[in-house]
Amino acid sequence: MLKELWNDAAGGFHPASAPDFLPEPALKEVQLRRLRAVVQRAYDKVALVRERMRERELTPAAIQTLADLRRLPFTVKADLRETYPFGLFASPMSEVVRLHASSGTTGKPIVVAYTREDIEVWSEVMARTLACCTLHNGDIVQNAYGYGLFTGGLGAHYGAEALGATVIPTSGGNTDRQIMIIRDFGVSALFSTPSYFTHLVERAGELGVDLRALPLRVGVFGAEPWSDGMRDHIEASTGIDAFDIYGLSEITGPGVASECTEHHGLHVFEDHFYPEIIDPVSGEPLPDGEEGELVLTTLSKKAMPMIRYRTRDISAIIPQRCGCGRSLRRIRRIARRSDDMLIIRGVNIFPSQIEAALLAVEGTLPHYRILLSREHGLDQMTVEVEVTPEVLSDQVRVLEDMRERIAQAIERIVGVRVGLRLVEPHSIERSQGKAQRVIDQRGD
Ligand code: DLL
């Protein structure tokens, strides 16, 4: 497949020839052909899938149309944990060329496997992701996603190479060196989590490096939720164009979906990953435009096919065609997961709402955390947010005024008053990868 994507003349990637622009009937035909093959493969090689299909009296022959997908059973995260480490593999180890693992917050990690062909597809979808973000052969990219068991580093690395870009594999951390490289190597694009990038920007300011005066023009950010306010902050403070990319280890890693220059939702590379949105409670598929849990089926994975994997990420399929001309459907940016809801005094709150509220108030910095505690049997939330030195050096009345404005902004969005602490710059620990925004001190 990758070969078809190469532009003979320049020897680089040619986005216009990518399957992103397939007419809808051709795309559906590819999807159905691949779906039937992957279901057959999973049925033949993965005991769990076979047993679940048999319980429903289904065989692979049940898949005659794309709509038949909804008859198949879901796969959930617990299935991966319960079959740890290799129970869902569909290829013998002699054909598996790579393993990655996602640590998760509790218990055993999730292990994922790739054949050589899987790595090729992954590189292809990542190259298409980067082309969506306007990168091309000739770009100098600094890849600050972590290299290692995390899929971000190597996934983005292979994609950038396939695109024909020059990759600098810095991985996360060692922030001063990252800034030196951005400056000295003429870096035009940087990949990292959005939270780590805000840290880089802050440190560059302290070192007197003006990112706007450098060739850096694009940021490729993902692996954690980030708000439009965060995007505004990043773009305004650096002059770059910030793109949101999405993926998860269970499906492949980064390269599942990407924003294009329209910055309105993320195109799913649906010739390889078939998206559905379901009601998280009933499991029933929802129509386009309605918000629910994203479910993904890998259409071409060999080593570890995933049938109807429940991501727990909340999104919606955007019904309209995109102005960029890609025929790939888009999903809304993922602001929350079905399992990150906090309940404070009976009100449902998502951490992303707190971020949106904070960044709407001038004088706050994009560094915050949410502390959960329990007092007299009731859950309490305290938000700590860093404010600029100017705010802190002002009179008490100004500080009080600021606190009140932030408290009101939060209350307007979430509907309840929460505790608030304004803290000095640098008092909240910086992340090198995914930021841990919620600190649970409830002790159970
Ligand atoms: O985070 C893969 C990745 C690497 C994506 C680099 C983008 C860039 P996991 O560690 O398995 O894989 O975590 C996957 O992270 O289910 C979402 O909850 C969250 N996530 C990933 N991208 C985004 C995003 C990688 N753009 C989990 N917006 C997913 C919001 C995201 N959440």
XYZ file of C-alpha atoms and ligand atoms in Angstrom:
476
model
C 0.000 0.000 0.000
C 2.688 2.451 0.999
C 4.214 2.314 -2.463
C 1.081 3.780 -4.030
C 1.534 6.823 -1.827
C 4.921 7.794 -3.126
C 5.428 10.576 -5.542
C 8.004 9.262 -8.024
C 9.325 12.657 -8.972
C 10.196 13.971 -5.526
C 10.617 10.597 -3.847
C 8.371 11.832 -1.049
C 4.828 11.379 0.075
C 2.092 12.673 -2.153
C -0.978 13.453 -0.035
C -3.306 13.906 -3.000
C -2.767 10.283 -4.007
C -3.534 9.029 -0.481
C -6.730 7.045 0.123
C -7.995 10.095 2.054
C -9.679 11.271 -1.127
C -11.311 8.024 -2.314
C -14.874 8.515 -3.556
C -17.310 7.184 -0.951
C -18.407 4.030 -2.843
C -14.775 2.997 -3.381
C -13.990 3.635 0.285
C -16.976 1.536 1.397
C -15.942 -1.283 -0.887
C -12.433 -1.313 0.620
C -13.925 -1.211 4.128
C -16.285 -4.115 3.518
C -13.624 -6.267 1.902
C -11.228 -5.626 4.793
C -13.922 -6.022 7.436
C -14.869 -9.458 6.173
C -11.226 -10.531 6.127
C -10.478 -9.220 9.620
C -13.557 -10.832 11.143
C -12.611 -14.139 9.529
C -9.062 -13.790 10.871
C -10.177 -12.918 14.405
C -12.689 -15.805 14.380
C -10.087 -18.291 13.189
C -7.214 -17.186 15.415
C -8.558 -15.533 18.588
C -10.423 -17.836 20.975
C -12.218 -15.022 22.796
C -13.698 -13.601 19.599
C -14.721 -17.063 18.365
C -16.436 -17.950 21.667
C -18.325 -14.671 21.814
C -19.483 -14.991 18.225
C -20.577 -18.575 18.812
C -22.590 -17.502 21.850
C -24.537 -15.276 19.481
C -24.691 -17.995 16.850
C -22.656 -15.893 14.456
C -20.032 -16.961 11.958
C -17.929 -14.635 9.762
C -20.494 -15.257 7.009
C -22.863 -12.994 8.988
C -20.922 -9.990 7.679
C -22.499 -9.227 4.322
C -22.634 -5.436 4.599
C -20.919 -2.758 6.704
C -24.134 -2.430 8.718
C -23.754 -6.057 9.854
C -20.817 -4.938 11.982
C -23.247 -3.923 14.715
C -24.249 -7.562 15.188
C -20.773 -8.426 16.462
C -19.866 -8.391 20.163
C -17.762 -5.572 21.643
C -14.211 -5.888 22.902
C -13.402 -3.981 26.118
C -10.265 -3.029 28.001
C -10.853 -5.766 30.586
C -10.576 -8.357 27.785
C -7.002 -7.225 27.204
C -6.177 -7.326 30.891
C -7.753 -10.731 31.401
C -5.868 -12.259 28.489
C -2.587 -10.578 29.527
C -0.053 -10.656 27.995
C -0.594 -12.312 24.608
C -4.090 -13.823 24.697
C -5.607 -11.745 21.888
C -2.783 -12.201 19.412
C -3.771 -13.572 16.008
C -0.224 -14.121 14.745
C 2.482 -16.496 15.993
C 5.366 -14.730 17.752
C 7.598 -15.572 14.769
C 5.556 -13.038 12.756
C 5.358 -10.398 15.488
C 8.128 -7.831 15.002
C 7.173 -5.346 17.739
C 5.414 -5.153 21.103
C 4.262 -1.996 22.854
C 2.471 -1.636 26.174
C 0.259 0.952 27.736
C 0.740 1.292 31.458
C -2.753 2.393 32.411
C -3.409 3.609 35.905
C -4.267 0.370 37.619
C -3.079 -3.198 37.437
C -1.338 -4.867 34.568
C -0.396 -3.081 31.385
C -2.039 -3.744 28.070
C 0.259 -5.386 25.548
C -0.146 -4.774 21.827
C 1.558 -6.515 18.896
C 2.488 -5.692 15.312
C 3.545 -7.772 12.323
C 5.787 -6.221 9.701
C 2.695 -5.398 7.675
C 1.035 -3.779 10.716
C 4.080 -1.530 11.118
C 3.789 -0.575 7.447
C 0.128 0.336 7.805
C 0.902 2.269 10.989
C 3.658 4.210 9.210
C 1.257 4.911 6.366
C -1.539 6.260 8.574
C 0.957 8.324 10.556
C 2.402 9.729 7.304
C -1.156 10.593 6.247
C -1.718 12.181 9.674
C 1.340 14.368 9.225
C 0.302 15.301 5.687
C -3.067 16.375 7.169
C -1.032 18.638 9.488
C 0.675 20.201 6.388
C 4.016 18.459 6.846
C 6.009 17.254 3.878
C 9.315 16.008 2.613
C 11.863 18.632 3.639
C 10.356 19.427 7.032
C 12.676 19.054 10.002
C 10.679 17.483 12.790
C 11.504 17.157 16.437
C 9.720 14.201 17.952
C 9.303 14.809 21.683
C 6.764 12.019 22.205
C 8.260 9.420 24.526
C 10.177 6.600 22.835
C 9.717 3.256 24.509
C 6.736 1.144 25.385
C 4.490 4.181 24.708
C 3.350 4.143 21.066
C 3.775 7.908 20.577
C 7.531 8.069 19.953
C 8.112 5.229 17.503
C 4.704 5.607 15.832
C 5.278 9.257 14.966
C 8.913 8.546 14.091
C 8.130 5.919 11.436
C 5.365 8.099 9.994
C 7.626 11.116 9.676
C 10.301 9.035 7.970
C 7.739 7.538 5.582
C 6.664 11.075 4.750
C 10.209 11.909 3.789
C 10.744 14.406 6.614
C 13.951 14.633 8.647
C 13.306 13.258 12.131
C 15.122 14.268 15.305
C 14.225 11.635 17.925
C 14.553 13.700 21.093
C 11.865 11.782 23.047
C 10.392 13.621 26.068
C 12.307 15.496 28.769
C 15.641 17.341 28.908
C 13.807 20.527 28.134
C 16.760 22.894 27.780
C 18.325 20.591 25.202
C 15.010 20.393 23.328
C 15.014 24.185 23.073
C 18.605 24.288 21.892
C 17.737 21.794 19.141
C 14.619 23.694 18.052
C 16.776 26.787 17.717
C 19.976 25.357 16.241
C 18.576 22.688 13.881
C 15.975 24.875 12.182
C 13.112 22.663 13.389
C 9.890 23.341 11.463
C 7.525 20.970 13.314
C 7.382 19.651 16.839
C 5.489 16.622 18.141
C 4.608 16.281 21.823
C 1.741 16.204 24.252
C 0.137 19.653 24.466
C 0.977 19.860 28.172
C 4.669 19.211 27.549
C 4.666 21.807 24.804
C 3.309 24.478 27.169
C 6.233 23.635 29.428
C 8.678 23.988 26.504
C 7.204 27.383 25.644
C 7.497 28.558 29.219
C 11.121 27.424 29.483
C 12.017 28.969 26.113
C 10.734 32.291 27.480
C 12.937 31.937 30.562
C 15.964 31.194 28.396
C 15.253 34.208 26.226
C 14.544 32.105 23.115
C 11.836 33.672 20.979
C 10.053 30.793 19.257
C 8.293 33.186 16.899
C 11.587 34.270 15.415
C 12.459 30.637 14.530
C 11.310 28.465 11.571
C 8.997 26.421 13.864
C 5.579 26.556 12.168
C 3.571 23.450 13.159
C 2.801 21.530 16.352
C 1.393 17.997 16.209
C -0.246 17.435 19.575
C -2.189 14.553 21.063
C -2.253 11.684 23.567
C -4.333 13.674 26.076
C -7.366 15.960 26.001
C -6.696 19.654 25.445
C -9.171 22.475 25.066
C -9.610 25.139 22.396
C -8.446 27.613 25.053
C -5.194 25.672 25.304
C -4.839 25.765 21.536
C -5.382 29.548 21.534
C -2.783 29.940 24.254
C -0.241 27.816 22.346
C -0.810 29.531 19.017
C -0.824 33.038 20.454
C 2.378 32.520 22.430
C 4.376 30.851 19.638
C 2.836 31.760 16.286
C 2.631 28.072 15.265
C -0.339 26.210 13.795
C -1.419 23.586 16.370
C -3.009 20.308 15.173
C -4.831 17.708 17.234
C -4.067 14.046 16.523
C -5.733 11.045 18.132
C -4.967 7.398 18.621
C -4.718 4.610 21.167
C -2.408 1.659 21.669
C -5.153 -0.955 21.393
C -5.986 0.189 17.844
C -2.444 1.012 16.677
C -1.152 4.089 18.545
C -1.120 7.600 17.047
C -2.416 7.663 13.464
C -6.076 6.782 14.038
C -7.445 10.280 13.361
C -6.101 13.745 12.616
C -7.165 17.328 12.172
C -6.605 18.953 8.796
C -6.153 22.670 8.068
C -9.879 23.256 8.640
C -9.323 22.496 12.355
C -12.862 21.255 12.667
C -12.868 17.673 13.905
C -10.444 14.850 13.167
C -10.515 12.712 10.011
C -10.531 9.022 10.896
C -8.317 6.927 8.618
C -11.359 4.795 8.112
C -9.948 2.593 5.374
C -8.032 1.029 8.303
C -10.084 1.916 11.412
C -13.863 1.783 11.231
C -15.594 4.189 13.642
C -18.993 3.856 15.331
C -20.573 5.962 18.064
C -22.659 4.119 20.634
C -24.747 4.977 23.649
C -22.319 4.109 26.470
C -25.124 2.738 28.630
C -27.235 0.701 26.213
C -24.472 -0.087 23.708
C -26.807 0.832 20.848
C -25.294 2.635 17.828
C -26.147 6.344 17.628
C -26.811 8.362 14.474
C -24.189 10.738 13.063
C -23.990 14.020 14.957
C -24.962 12.509 18.314
C -22.474 12.333 21.120
C -21.497 8.963 22.572
C -18.658 6.509 23.050
C -16.298 5.950 20.149
C -15.998 2.314 19.089
C -13.285 1.293 16.631
C -12.700 -1.813 14.529
C -9.278 -2.377 12.984
C -9.813 -3.340 9.354
C -6.305 -4.441 8.467
C -4.531 -5.374 11.715
C -2.853 -8.760 11.519
C -1.161 -9.399 14.872
C -3.970 -8.099 17.056
C -7.256 -7.389 15.319
C -9.740 -5.452 17.438
C -13.406 -5.967 16.749
C -15.685 -3.174 17.999
C -13.258 -1.939 20.646
C -14.927 0.356 23.178
C -12.473 3.244 23.596
C -14.366 5.026 26.420
C -13.533 8.252 24.585
C -16.551 10.492 24.068
C -17.041 11.981 20.603
C -19.509 12.262 17.733
C -19.295 11.698 13.990
C -19.531 15.027 12.170
C -22.173 14.515 9.458
C -20.950 17.129 6.936
C -18.205 16.647 4.370
C -15.012 18.559 5.159
C -13.909 21.603 3.207
C -10.444 20.079 2.695
C -11.872 17.562 0.228
C -11.014 14.414 2.154
C -13.810 11.867 1.998
C -12.809 10.414 5.386
C -15.418 11.056 8.053
C -14.517 13.278 10.988
C -14.981 12.832 14.719
C -15.298 15.709 17.167
C -12.271 16.497 19.310
C -12.138 14.271 22.348
C -12.587 16.355 25.450
C -13.463 13.601 27.874
C -13.705 9.897 28.570
C -16.711 8.070 29.899
C -14.641 7.151 32.965
C -13.156 10.525 33.946
C -16.334 12.080 35.270
C -16.131 13.495 38.778
C -19.204 13.964 40.932
C -19.045 16.927 43.300
C -22.117 17.668 45.421
C -24.221 15.746 42.956
C -22.939 17.632 39.920
C -21.077 15.866 37.102
C -17.789 17.561 36.261
C -15.189 16.687 33.640
C -11.589 17.924 34.050
C -11.707 19.426 30.540
C -14.469 21.812 31.671
C -12.181 23.146 34.372
C -9.431 23.766 31.810
C -11.829 25.601 29.509
C -13.012 27.810 32.387
C -9.513 28.617 33.637
C -8.090 29.580 30.292
C -10.983 31.909 29.627
C -9.684 34.178 32.412
C -6.786 36.451 31.584
C -3.747 36.194 33.860
C -3.999 32.429 34.389
C -1.348 30.067 33.039
C -2.123 26.678 31.440
C -0.694 24.871 34.441
C -3.293 23.555 36.840
C -4.354 20.515 38.771
C -7.509 19.266 40.372
C -7.273 17.917 43.909
C -9.981 15.608 45.164
C -10.455 15.090 48.879
C -13.167 13.789 51.160
C -14.533 15.778 54.086
C -17.318 14.472 56.306
C -18.041 11.786 53.717
C -18.484 14.294 50.907
C -16.192 14.669 47.913
C -14.546 18.066 47.610
C -12.695 19.562 44.680
C -9.961 22.150 44.866
C -8.500 23.621 41.712
C -4.945 24.896 41.863
C -3.920 27.203 39.051
C -0.760 29.132 38.422
C -1.104 32.837 37.777
C 1.364 35.263 36.263
C 3.908 36.944 38.564
C 2.225 40.275 37.778
C -1.026 39.071 39.290
C 0.732 37.794 42.406
C 2.704 40.976 42.933
C -0.435 43.074 42.760
C -2.406 44.260 45.754
C -4.471 41.787 47.724
C -7.633 43.290 46.282
C -6.492 42.528 42.722
C -5.695 38.962 43.682
C -9.069 38.554 45.358
C -10.733 39.964 42.289
C -8.919 37.446 40.117
C -9.911 34.577 42.379
C -13.522 35.645 42.190
C -13.444 35.860 38.393
C -11.981 32.359 38.093
C -14.461 30.929 40.613
C -17.326 32.465 38.663
C -15.953 31.199 35.330
C -15.824 27.660 36.740
C -19.268 27.949 38.276
C -20.734 29.173 34.981
C -19.401 26.123 33.159
C -19.824 23.331 35.696
C -22.682 24.708 37.773
C -21.096 24.407 41.209
C -18.596 26.345 43.345
C -15.326 24.532 43.857
C -12.325 25.379 46.029
C -9.689 27.488 44.348
C -6.021 28.184 45.052
C -3.950 30.640 43.024
C -0.344 29.574 43.081
C 3.001 30.890 41.890
C 4.442 29.973 38.504
C 6.309 26.625 38.665
C 4.598 25.357 41.787
C 2.799 22.634 39.835
C 4.920 19.771 38.545
C 5.452 19.768 34.770
C 4.826 16.613 32.773
C 7.087 15.237 30.047
C 4.295 13.158 28.565
C 0.647 12.933 29.510
C -0.188 15.433 32.243
C -1.766 14.110 35.400
C -4.354 16.768 36.089
C -6.442 15.013 38.701
C -4.847 14.124 42.044
C -7.120 11.890 44.040
C -6.512 12.227 47.776
C -9.731 10.546 48.847
C -7.822 7.494 50.021
C -10.047 4.602 48.960
O -1.841 8.202 23.585
C -1.433 7.318 21.373
C -1.042 8.685 20.889
C 0.278 9.072 20.928
C -2.016 9.538 20.373
C 0.644 10.321 20.454
C -1.655 10.793 19.878
C -0.327 11.174 19.938
P -2.466 5.499 24.698
O -1.338 5.779 25.611
O -2.928 4.089 24.558
O -2.129 5.956 23.233
O -3.678 6.409 25.182
C -4.855 6.467 24.450
O -5.292 8.744 25.144
O -8.010 6.522 24.480
C -7.597 8.935 24.734
O -8.282 8.815 25.962
C -6.311 9.717 24.939
N -5.989 10.513 23.748
C -5.152 10.219 22.742
N -5.119 11.232 21.836
C -5.998 12.172 22.277
C -6.449 13.436 21.802
C -1.806 7.239 22.839
N -5.970 13.974 20.703
C -5.842 7.420 25.077
N -7.396 14.084 22.527
C -7.099 7.582 24.264
C -7.886 13.559 23.660
C -6.571 11.694 23.493
N -7.499 12.398 24.167
